[in-house]
Coordinates of C-alpha atoms in Angstrom, one line a residue:
M1 CA 8.2 -2.0 17.6
P2 CA 12.0 -1.9 17.0
D3 CA 13.2 -3.7 13.9
S4 CA 16.2 -6.0 14.4
P5 CA 19.1 -5.5 11.7
A6 CA 19.7 -8.4 9.5
K7 CA 22.4 -9.1 6.8
I8 CA 20.8 -9.4 3.5
A9 CA 22.7 -11.4 0.9
L10 CA 20.8 -9.8 -2.0
E11 CA 22.1 -6.3 -1.1
T12 CA 24.8 -4.7 -3.2
A13 CA 27.2 -1.8 -2.7
R14 CA 25.5 0.2 -5.6
P15 CA 24.9 3.8 -4.4
G16 CA 21.2 4.7 -3.9
P17 CA 18.9 6.7 -1.6
A18 CA 20.9 8.5 1.0
V19 CA 20.7 11.3 3.5
A20 CA 18.6 14.1 1.9
P21 CA 19.9 17.6 1.1
P22 CA 18.2 20.6 2.7
P23 CA 14.4 20.6 2.2
E24 CA 13.0 22.1 -1.0
P25 CA 11.5 25.7 -1.0
K26 CA 7.8 25.5 0.0
S27 CA 6.7 26.7 -3.3
K28 CA 8.5 23.9 -5.2
A29 CA 7.4 21.2 -2.7
A30 CA 3.8 22.4 -3.2
R31 CA 4.1 22.3 -7.1
I32 CA 5.4 18.8 -6.9
A33 CA 2.5 17.8 -4.4
V34 CA -0.1 19.1 -6.8
A35 CA 1.6 17.3 -9.6
S36 CA 1.4 14.1 -7.6
L37 CA -2.2 14.9 -7.0
I38 CA -3.0 15.4 -10.7
G39 CA -1.4 12.0 -11.6
T40 CA -3.2 10.2 -8.7
T41 CA -6.5 11.8 -9.6
I42 CA -6.2 10.6 -13.3
E43 CA -5.4 7.1 -12.2
Y44 CA -8.2 6.9 -9.7
Y45 CA -10.5 8.4 -12.4
D46 CA -9.8 5.5 -14.5
F47 CA -10.4 3.1 -11.7
A48 CA -13.6 4.8 -10.6
V49 CA -14.9 4.8 -14.1
Y50 CA -14.5 1.1 -14.2
G51 CA -16.0 0.5 -10.7
T52 CA -19.1 2.6 -11.7
A53 CA -19.4 1.0 -15.1
A54 CA -19.2 -2.4 -13.4
A55 CA -22.1 -1.4 -11.1
L56 CA -24.2 -0.2 -14.0
V57 CA -23.6 -2.0 -17.3
L58 CA -20.5 -4.2 -17.6
G59 CA -22.2 -7.3 -16.1
P60 CA -24.8 -7.7 -18.7
A61 CA -22.5 -6.5 -21.5
F62 CA -19.7 -8.9 -20.8
F63 CA -21.1 -11.7 -18.5
P64 CA -24.7 -12.3 -19.7
S65 CA -26.3 -15.0 -17.6
G66 CA -30.0 -14.3 -17.2
N67 CA -29.4 -13.8 -13.6
D68 CA -28.9 -10.2 -12.3
T69 CA -27.0 -11.4 -9.1
A70 CA -24.7 -13.7 -11.0
S71 CA -24.0 -11.0 -13.7
S72 CA -23.2 -8.3 -11.1
L73 CA -20.9 -10.7 -9.2
A74 CA -19.0 -11.6 -12.3
A75 CA -18.5 -7.9 -13.0
F76 CA -17.4 -7.2 -9.5
L77 CA -15.1 -10.1 -9.7
T78 CA -13.3 -8.5 -12.5
F79 CA -13.1 -5.5 -10.4
A80 CA -11.3 -7.7 -7.7
A81 CA -9.1 -9.0 -10.3
A82 CA -7.2 -5.6 -10.6
F83 CA -6.6 -5.8 -6.8
L84 CA -5.1 -9.3 -7.1
A85 CA -2.7 -7.7 -9.7
R86 CA -1.7 -4.8 -7.4
P87 CA 0.8 -6.8 -5.5
L88 CA 2.7 -7.5 -8.7
G89 CA 2.6 -3.7 -9.3
V90 CA 4.1 -3.3 -5.8
V91 CA 7.0 -5.5 -6.7
L92 CA 7.6 -4.1 -10.1
F93 CA 7.2 -0.5 -9.3
G94 CA 8.6 -0.7 -5.8
T95 CA 11.7 -2.1 -7.1
I96 CA 12.1 0.6 -9.8
G97 CA 11.2 3.3 -7.4
D98 CA 13.6 2.2 -4.6
R99 CA 16.4 1.5 -7.0
L100 CA 16.1 4.0 -9.8
G101 CA 13.9 6.8 -8.4
R102 CA 10.3 7.6 -7.8
R103 CA 9.5 9.7 -10.8
R104 CA 10.5 7.0 -13.4
A105 CA 8.2 4.6 -11.7
L106 CA 5.2 7.1 -11.7
V107 CA 5.5 8.0 -15.3
T108 CA 5.5 4.3 -16.3
S109 CA 2.5 3.5 -13.9
L110 CA 0.4 6.3 -15.4
L111 CA 1.1 5.3 -19.0
L112 CA 0.2 1.7 -18.3
M113 CA -3.1 2.8 -16.7
G114 CA -4.0 5.0 -19.5
V115 CA -3.4 2.3 -22.2
A116 CA -5.5 -0.3 -20.3
T117 CA -8.4 2.2 -19.5
V118 CA -8.7 3.3 -23.2
G119 CA -8.5 -0.4 -24.1
V120 CA -11.6 -1.1 -21.9
G121 CA -13.5 1.6 -23.8
L122 CA -12.7 0.0 -27.3
L123 CA -13.4 -3.6 -26.3
P124 CA -16.1 -5.5 -28.1
T125 CA -19.0 -7.0 -25.9
Y126 CA -20.0 -10.6 -25.4
E127 CA -22.7 -10.3 -28.0
T128 CA -20.0 -9.3 -30.6
A129 CA -16.9 -11.3 -29.6
G130 CA -18.2 -14.2 -27.4
L131 CA -15.8 -15.4 -24.7
L132 CA -13.0 -13.4 -26.0
A133 CA -14.7 -10.2 -24.7
P134 CA -14.5 -11.1 -21.0
V135 CA -11.1 -12.6 -21.4
L136 CA -9.8 -9.2 -22.8
L137 CA -11.7 -7.3 -20.2
V138 CA -10.0 -9.3 -17.4
T139 CA -6.5 -8.9 -19.0
L140 CA -7.1 -5.1 -19.2
R141 CA -8.2 -5.1 -15.6
L142 CA -5.1 -6.8 -14.5
L143 CA -3.0 -4.2 -16.3
Q144 CA -4.9 -1.4 -14.4
G145 CA -4.1 -3.4 -11.1
V146 CA -0.4 -3.5 -11.9
S147 CA -0.4 0.2 -12.6
M148 CA -2.4 0.9 -9.3
G149 CA 0.1 -1.1 -7.4
G150 CA 2.8 1.4 -8.2
E151 CA 0.9 4.6 -8.3
W152 CA 0.0 5.4 -4.7
G153 CA 3.5 4.8 -3.1
G154 CA 5.3 6.9 -5.8
A155 CA 2.9 9.9 -5.7
V156 CA 3.0 10.0 -2.0
L157 CA 6.7 9.7 -1.6
L158 CA 7.4 12.4 -4.2
S159 CA 5.3 14.6 -2.1
V160 CA 6.5 13.7 1.3
E161 CA 10.1 13.6 0.4
H162 CA 10.0 17.1 -0.8
A163 CA 8.1 18.3 2.1
P164 CA 9.4 21.0 4.5
P165 CA 10.2 19.8 8.2
G166 CA 7.1 19.4 10.3
R167 CA 4.8 19.4 7.1
R168 CA 5.1 15.8 5.9
A169 CA 1.4 14.8 6.7
L170 CA 0.2 17.8 5.0
Y171 CA 2.1 17.4 1.8
A172 CA 1.5 13.7 1.8
S173 CA -2.3 14.3 2.2
I174 CA -2.5 16.3 -1.1
P175 CA -2.1 13.3 -3.4
Q176 CA -4.3 11.3 -0.9
A177 CA -7.2 13.5 -2.2
G178 CA -6.8 11.8 -5.5
P179 CA -9.1 8.8 -4.9
S180 CA -12.0 11.1 -4.0
L181 CA -11.3 13.5 -6.8
G182 CA -11.0 10.7 -9.4
F183 CA -14.4 9.5 -8.2
L184 CA -15.9 13.0 -8.4
L185 CA -14.3 13.5 -12.0
S186 CA -15.8 10.1 -13.1
S187 CA -19.1 11.2 -11.8
A188 CA -18.9 14.4 -13.6
V189 CA -18.5 12.4 -16.7
I190 CA -20.9 9.7 -16.1
L191 CA -23.8 11.5 -14.7
P192 CA -24.2 13.9 -17.9
T193 CA -23.6 10.9 -20.0
L194 CA -26.4 8.9 -18.4
H195 CA -28.6 12.0 -18.6
L196 CA -28.1 12.7 -22.3
A197 CA -28.0 9.1 -23.5
G198 CA -30.6 7.7 -21.0
R199 CA -30.2 4.3 -19.3
D200 CA -30.6 2.4 -22.5
G201 CA -28.3 4.5 -24.5
F202 CA -25.7 4.2 -21.8
T203 CA -25.9 0.5 -21.8
H204 CA -25.8 0.2 -25.5
G205 CA -22.6 2.1 -26.1
A206 CA -22.4 5.5 -24.3
W207 CA -20.7 3.8 -21.4
R208 CA -17.4 3.8 -23.4
I209 CA -17.3 7.7 -23.5
P210 CA -15.8 8.1 -20.0
F211 CA -13.1 5.4 -20.7
L212 CA -12.2 7.0 -24.0
L213 CA -11.9 10.5 -22.5
S214 CA -9.1 9.1 -20.3
T215 CA -6.8 9.6 -23.2
V216 CA -6.9 13.5 -22.7
L217 CA -6.4 13.1 -19.1
V218 CA -3.3 10.8 -19.3
L219 CA -1.6 13.0 -21.7
I220 CA -2.1 15.9 -19.3
G221 CA -0.8 13.7 -16.5
L222 CA 2.2 12.5 -18.4
W223 CA 3.2 16.1 -19.3
V224 CA 2.9 17.1 -15.6
R225 CA 4.9 14.1 -14.2
T226 CA 7.8 14.5 -16.6
T227 CA 8.3 18.1 -15.6
V228 CA 8.8 17.6 -11.8
S229 CA 12.1 16.9 -10.2
E230 CA 13.2 13.6 -8.7
S231 CA 12.9 13.0 -5.0
P232 CA 15.7 14.5 -2.9
V233 CA 16.7 11.3 -1.6
F234 CA 17.8 10.3 -5.1
S235 CA 19.4 13.6 -6.1
P236 CA 23.2 13.6 -7.0
E237 CA 23.8 16.0 -4.2
A238 CA 22.3 13.6 -1.7
T239 CA 24.4 10.8 -2.9
R240 CA 27.7 13.1 -2.9
T241 CA 27.1 14.4 0.6
A242 CA 26.1 11.1 2.3
P243 CA 28.7 9.8 4.7
A244 CA 28.8 6.5 3.0
P245 CA 27.0 4.8 0.1
T246 CA 23.5 3.4 1.1
P247 CA 23.3 -0.2 0.1
V248 CA 20.5 -0.9 -2.3
S249 CA 18.8 -4.4 -2.5
R250 CA 18.2 -6.0 -5.8
F251 CA 14.9 -7.1 -4.5
P252 CA 13.7 -4.7 -1.8
L253 CA 10.5 -6.8 -1.0
G254 CA 12.8 -9.5 0.2
V255 CA 14.6 -7.1 2.5
L256 CA 11.2 -5.7 3.7
L257 CA 9.8 -9.1 4.6
Q258 CA 13.0 -10.0 6.5
Q259 CA 13.6 -6.9 8.4
H260 CA 10.2 -5.3 8.8
P261 CA 7.5 -8.0 8.8
G262 CA 5.6 -6.7 11.9
R263 CA 5.4 -3.1 10.8
L264 CA 4.2 -4.3 7.3
L265 CA 1.4 -6.4 8.8
L266 CA 0.3 -3.8 11.2
G267 CA 0.5 -1.1 8.4
V268 CA -1.8 -3.3 6.3
G269 CA -4.3 -3.6 9.2
A270 CA -4.2 0.1 9.9
A271 CA -5.5 1.0 6.3
L272 CA -7.8 -2.1 6.0
G273 CA -11.0 -0.6 7.4
G274 CA -10.8 2.7 5.4
S275 CA -10.4 0.7 2.3
A276 CA -13.6 -1.2 2.9
V277 CA -15.5 2.1 3.7
Y278 CA -14.2 3.8 0.5
Y279 CA -15.1 0.9 -1.9
L280 CA -18.3 -0.2 -0.5
T281 CA -19.6 3.4 -0.5
I282 CA -18.2 4.6 -3.7
V283 CA -18.5 1.3 -5.7
Y284 CA -20.8 -1.4 -4.3
S285 CA -23.8 0.8 -2.8
I286 CA -24.1 2.6 -6.3
S287 CA -25.2 -0.8 -7.6
Y288 CA -26.9 -2.2 -4.5
G289 CA -29.2 0.7 -3.8
P290 CA -31.0 0.8 -7.1
K291 CA -31.2 -3.0 -7.7
S292 CA -32.0 -4.2 -4.2
L293 CA -33.8 -1.2 -2.6
D294 CA -35.3 0.8 -5.7
I295 CA -33.2 3.8 -4.8
P296 CA -32.9 6.1 -7.9
Q297 CA -29.4 5.9 -9.5
N298 CA -28.9 9.5 -9.4
T299 CA -29.6 9.5 -5.7
M300 CA -26.8 7.1 -5.0
L301 CA -24.3 8.7 -7.3
T302 CA -25.2 12.3 -5.7
A303 CA -24.9 10.9 -2.1
A304 CA -21.5 9.3 -2.8
S305 CA -20.3 12.5 -4.7
V306 CA -21.4 14.8 -1.8
G307 CA -19.7 12.6 0.7
A308 CA -16.5 12.4 -1.3
A309 CA -16.4 16.3 -1.6
A310 CA -16.7 16.5 2.1
G311 CA -14.1 14.1 2.6
I312 CA -11.7 16.1 0.3
A313 CA -12.6 19.3 2.2
I314 CA -11.5 17.8 5.5
T315 CA -8.4 16.1 4.1
V316 CA -5.9 19.1 4.5
P317 CA -7.2 20.2 7.9
A318 CA -6.9 16.7 9.2
A319 CA -3.4 16.5 7.8
R320 CA -2.3 19.8 9.4
L321 CA -3.7 18.6 12.7
A322 CA -1.7 15.3 12.2
D323 CA 1.5 17.4 11.7
R324 CA 0.8 19.1 15.1
V325 CA -0.4 16.4 17.5
G326 CA 0.7 13.3 15.7
R327 CA -0.6 10.8 13.1
R328 CA -2.1 8.3 15.6
P329 CA -4.6 10.6 17.4
V330 CA -6.2 11.8 14.2
M331 CA -6.4 8.3 12.8
L332 CA -7.6 6.8 15.8
T333 CA -10.4 9.3 16.1
G334 CA -11.5 8.3 12.4
A335 CA -11.2 4.7 13.2
V336 CA -13.4 4.9 16.2
G337 CA -15.8 7.0 14.4
C338 CA -16.0 4.5 11.5
V339 CA -16.6 1.6 13.8
L340 CA -19.4 3.4 15.4
W341 CA -21.0 4.9 12.3
A342 CA -20.8 2.0 9.9
V343 CA -24.0 0.4 10.7
P344 CA -26.0 3.7 11.0
M345 CA -24.4 4.8 7.6
Y346 CA -25.6 1.8 5.6
A347 CA -28.8 1.5 7.5
S348 CA -29.7 4.9 6.1
L349 CA -30.2 3.1 2.7
S350 CA -33.4 1.5 4.2
S351 CA -34.9 4.9 4.4
R352 CA -34.6 5.4 0.7
D353 CA -34.6 9.1 1.4
A354 CA -32.0 11.0 -0.6
L355 CA -31.3 13.6 2.2
T356 CA -30.9 10.9 4.9
I357 CA -28.5 8.8 2.7
T358 CA -26.5 11.8 1.6
G359 CA -26.1 13.0 5.3
A360 CA -25.1 9.5 6.4
Y361 CA -22.6 9.1 3.7
T362 CA -21.2 12.6 4.2
V363 CA -20.5 11.7 7.9
G364 CA -19.0 8.4 6.9
L365 CA -16.6 9.8 4.3
V366 CA -15.5 12.6 6.6
L367 CA -14.6 10.1 9.2
L368 CA -12.8 8.1 6.5
A369 CA -10.8 11.2 5.7
L370 CA -9.6 11.4 9.3
M371 CA -8.2 7.8 9.0
F372 CA -6.8 8.3 5.4
S373 CA -5.4 11.8 5.5
P374 CA -2.5 11.1 7.6
V375 CA -2.0 7.5 6.5
A376 CA 0.3 8.3 3.6
A377 CA 2.9 10.0 5.9
F378 CA 2.3 7.5 8.6
L379 CA 3.1 4.5 6.3
A380 CA 6.0 6.2 4.6
E381 CA 7.5 7.0 8.0
L382 CA 7.4 3.3 9.1
F383 CA 10.2 2.3 6.7
P384 CA 13.8 3.5 5.8
A385 CA 14.3 5.5 2.4
R386 CA 15.8 2.4 0.7
L387 CA 12.6 0.4 1.3
R388 CA 10.2 3.2 1.6
Y389 CA 8.5 2.8 -1.9
T390 CA 8.0 -1.0 -1.5
G391 CA 7.2 -0.7 2.3
A392 CA 4.5 2.1 2.0
S393 CA 3.1 0.7 -1.2
A394 CA 2.9 -2.9 -0.1
A395 CA 1.1 -1.9 3.2
F396 CA -1.4 0.4 1.5
I397 CA -2.1 -1.9 -1.6
L398 CA -2.4 -5.0 0.4
A399 CA -5.0 -3.3 2.6
N400 CA -6.8 -2.0 -0.5
T401 CA -6.7 -5.6 -1.9
L402 CA -8.1 -7.2 1.3
G403 CA -10.4 -4.4 2.6
G404 CA -11.5 -2.9 -0.7
G405 CA -10.9 -5.1 -3.8
F406 CA -13.1 -8.1 -2.5
A407 CA -15.6 -6.1 -0.6
P408 CA -18.1 -5.5 -3.5
S409 CA -17.9 -9.3 -4.2
I410 CA -18.4 -10.3 -0.5
A411 CA -21.2 -7.8 -0.1
T412 CA -22.9 -9.1 -3.1
W413 CA -22.8 -12.6 -1.8
L414 CA -23.8 -11.5 1.8
N415 CA -26.9 -9.7 0.4
S416 CA -27.8 -12.6 -1.8
Q417 CA -28.1 -14.6 1.6
W418 CA -29.5 -12.1 3.9
D419 CA -31.0 -9.0 2.1
S420 CA -30.2 -6.3 4.7
P421 CA -28.0 -3.2 4.4
L422 CA -27.2 -3.7 8.0
L423 CA -24.8 -6.5 6.9
L424 CA -22.8 -3.9 5.1
G425 CA -22.5 -2.0 8.3
F426 CA -21.4 -4.9 10.5
Y427 CA -18.9 -6.1 7.9
T428 CA -17.3 -2.6 7.4
G429 CA -17.3 -2.0 11.1
G430 CA -15.5 -5.2 11.8
L431 CA -12.7 -4.3 9.4
C432 CA -12.6 -0.8 11.0
L433 CA -12.2 -2.4 14.3
V434 CA -9.1 -4.4 12.9
S435 CA -7.7 -1.0 11.9
L436 CA -8.2 0.5 15.3
L437 CA -6.4 -2.3 17.0
C438 CA -3.5 -2.2 14.5
L439 CA -3.1 1.5 15.0
L440 CA -3.0 1.1 18.8
A441 CA -0.1 -1.4 18.3
L442 CA 2.0 0.8 16.0
P443 CA 4.3 3.7 17.3
E444 CA 3.8 7.4 16.6
T445 CA 6.0 8.4 13.6
R446 CA 5.8 12.3 13.5
D447 CA 9.2 12.9 14.9
C448 CA 11.0 9.9 13.3
E449 CA 14.3 10.0 11.5
F450 CA 13.1 10.2 7.9
D451 CA 15.9 11.0 5.6
T452 CA 17.8 7.8 5.9

């Protein structure tokens, strides 16, 4: 839909993002995309470690109640708390990223995530500190959420704004693999820890190991991010060669809400269903399968890991296809597939068979990759450069919050009322249908003017 121009009183004449200089060489653009991937993987590793720990141990450790459902629900609500803080991260880091540059926002967000994650690994439990323990846990989760609110948009934009012509979806898809890689990395740490320490040992202290290992990863990520160049739309050359200074808002979110409310809402809807698929598969079902259906823990972790690996494998080919035929055809294919496959995927849990579950999850996460591989370029292309960090981040993060952040809590409540995995399928399929309708309402963006 065309966006009508509006005069914004909050805008100033301060020079900002402008017409970009000639595209970066492919080798440099690829290095920057990989650097973005490394940082995104580390951030999502931290988030996945918490999600898995919440499913396995954090409920009894921080919210003991004598009731497994209540304890798990409390742990998943702290998982959701981080999503509530993500919009604050969008405002904070979106303002930094749209006014001062993408790289500065990314370095700050990664440092904040690392401090919060290591802090969780050092926390005393309820048995040691009483009510202070869950209060500190929620506080650190909120900090993680603020960090995640700024991470995705910055990583994606640093890649897509360096991309050669006709390759934006491809380069934007590289950091898009970060969530699945972060989960695989967390599983690669958690599974051996569970095996060596046993379930009792993991519950009584070994769960801290994956959190504390984040220190090493964050140091690597900070080194990588401080060595990459700033986005071309913030380069001195871009500012000098621009025909006129581009006005920059003191509060980009205000401009976004006034000038582009329709695109923002539809962008949120377009990413809603995929967020539900990811978090119900990667986070909730890892707890639900063993507790409600007596499926071995390793079976669930392995099924989710194999599915995530398959999703990573299809990410780049899907993005290359989106650069050739457009973003919407690829995303619509994934959305239709997720609507149709959601019920069979979660129904597979009733079989309690490892191969059946793994196969169903693999198909589901491949369909998810079709939806999510082009979404980074798609959302970035919906907004002009001076609002792009805030706009793309707000759309994706709000979708994550509404479709993913509350999904484990809602699923826990649903299954406490009607104990059937089919409910997960109907719930997820309904959200994917919303995404399908929003995609149909949005324009194709492959050939849009991107550098202004």
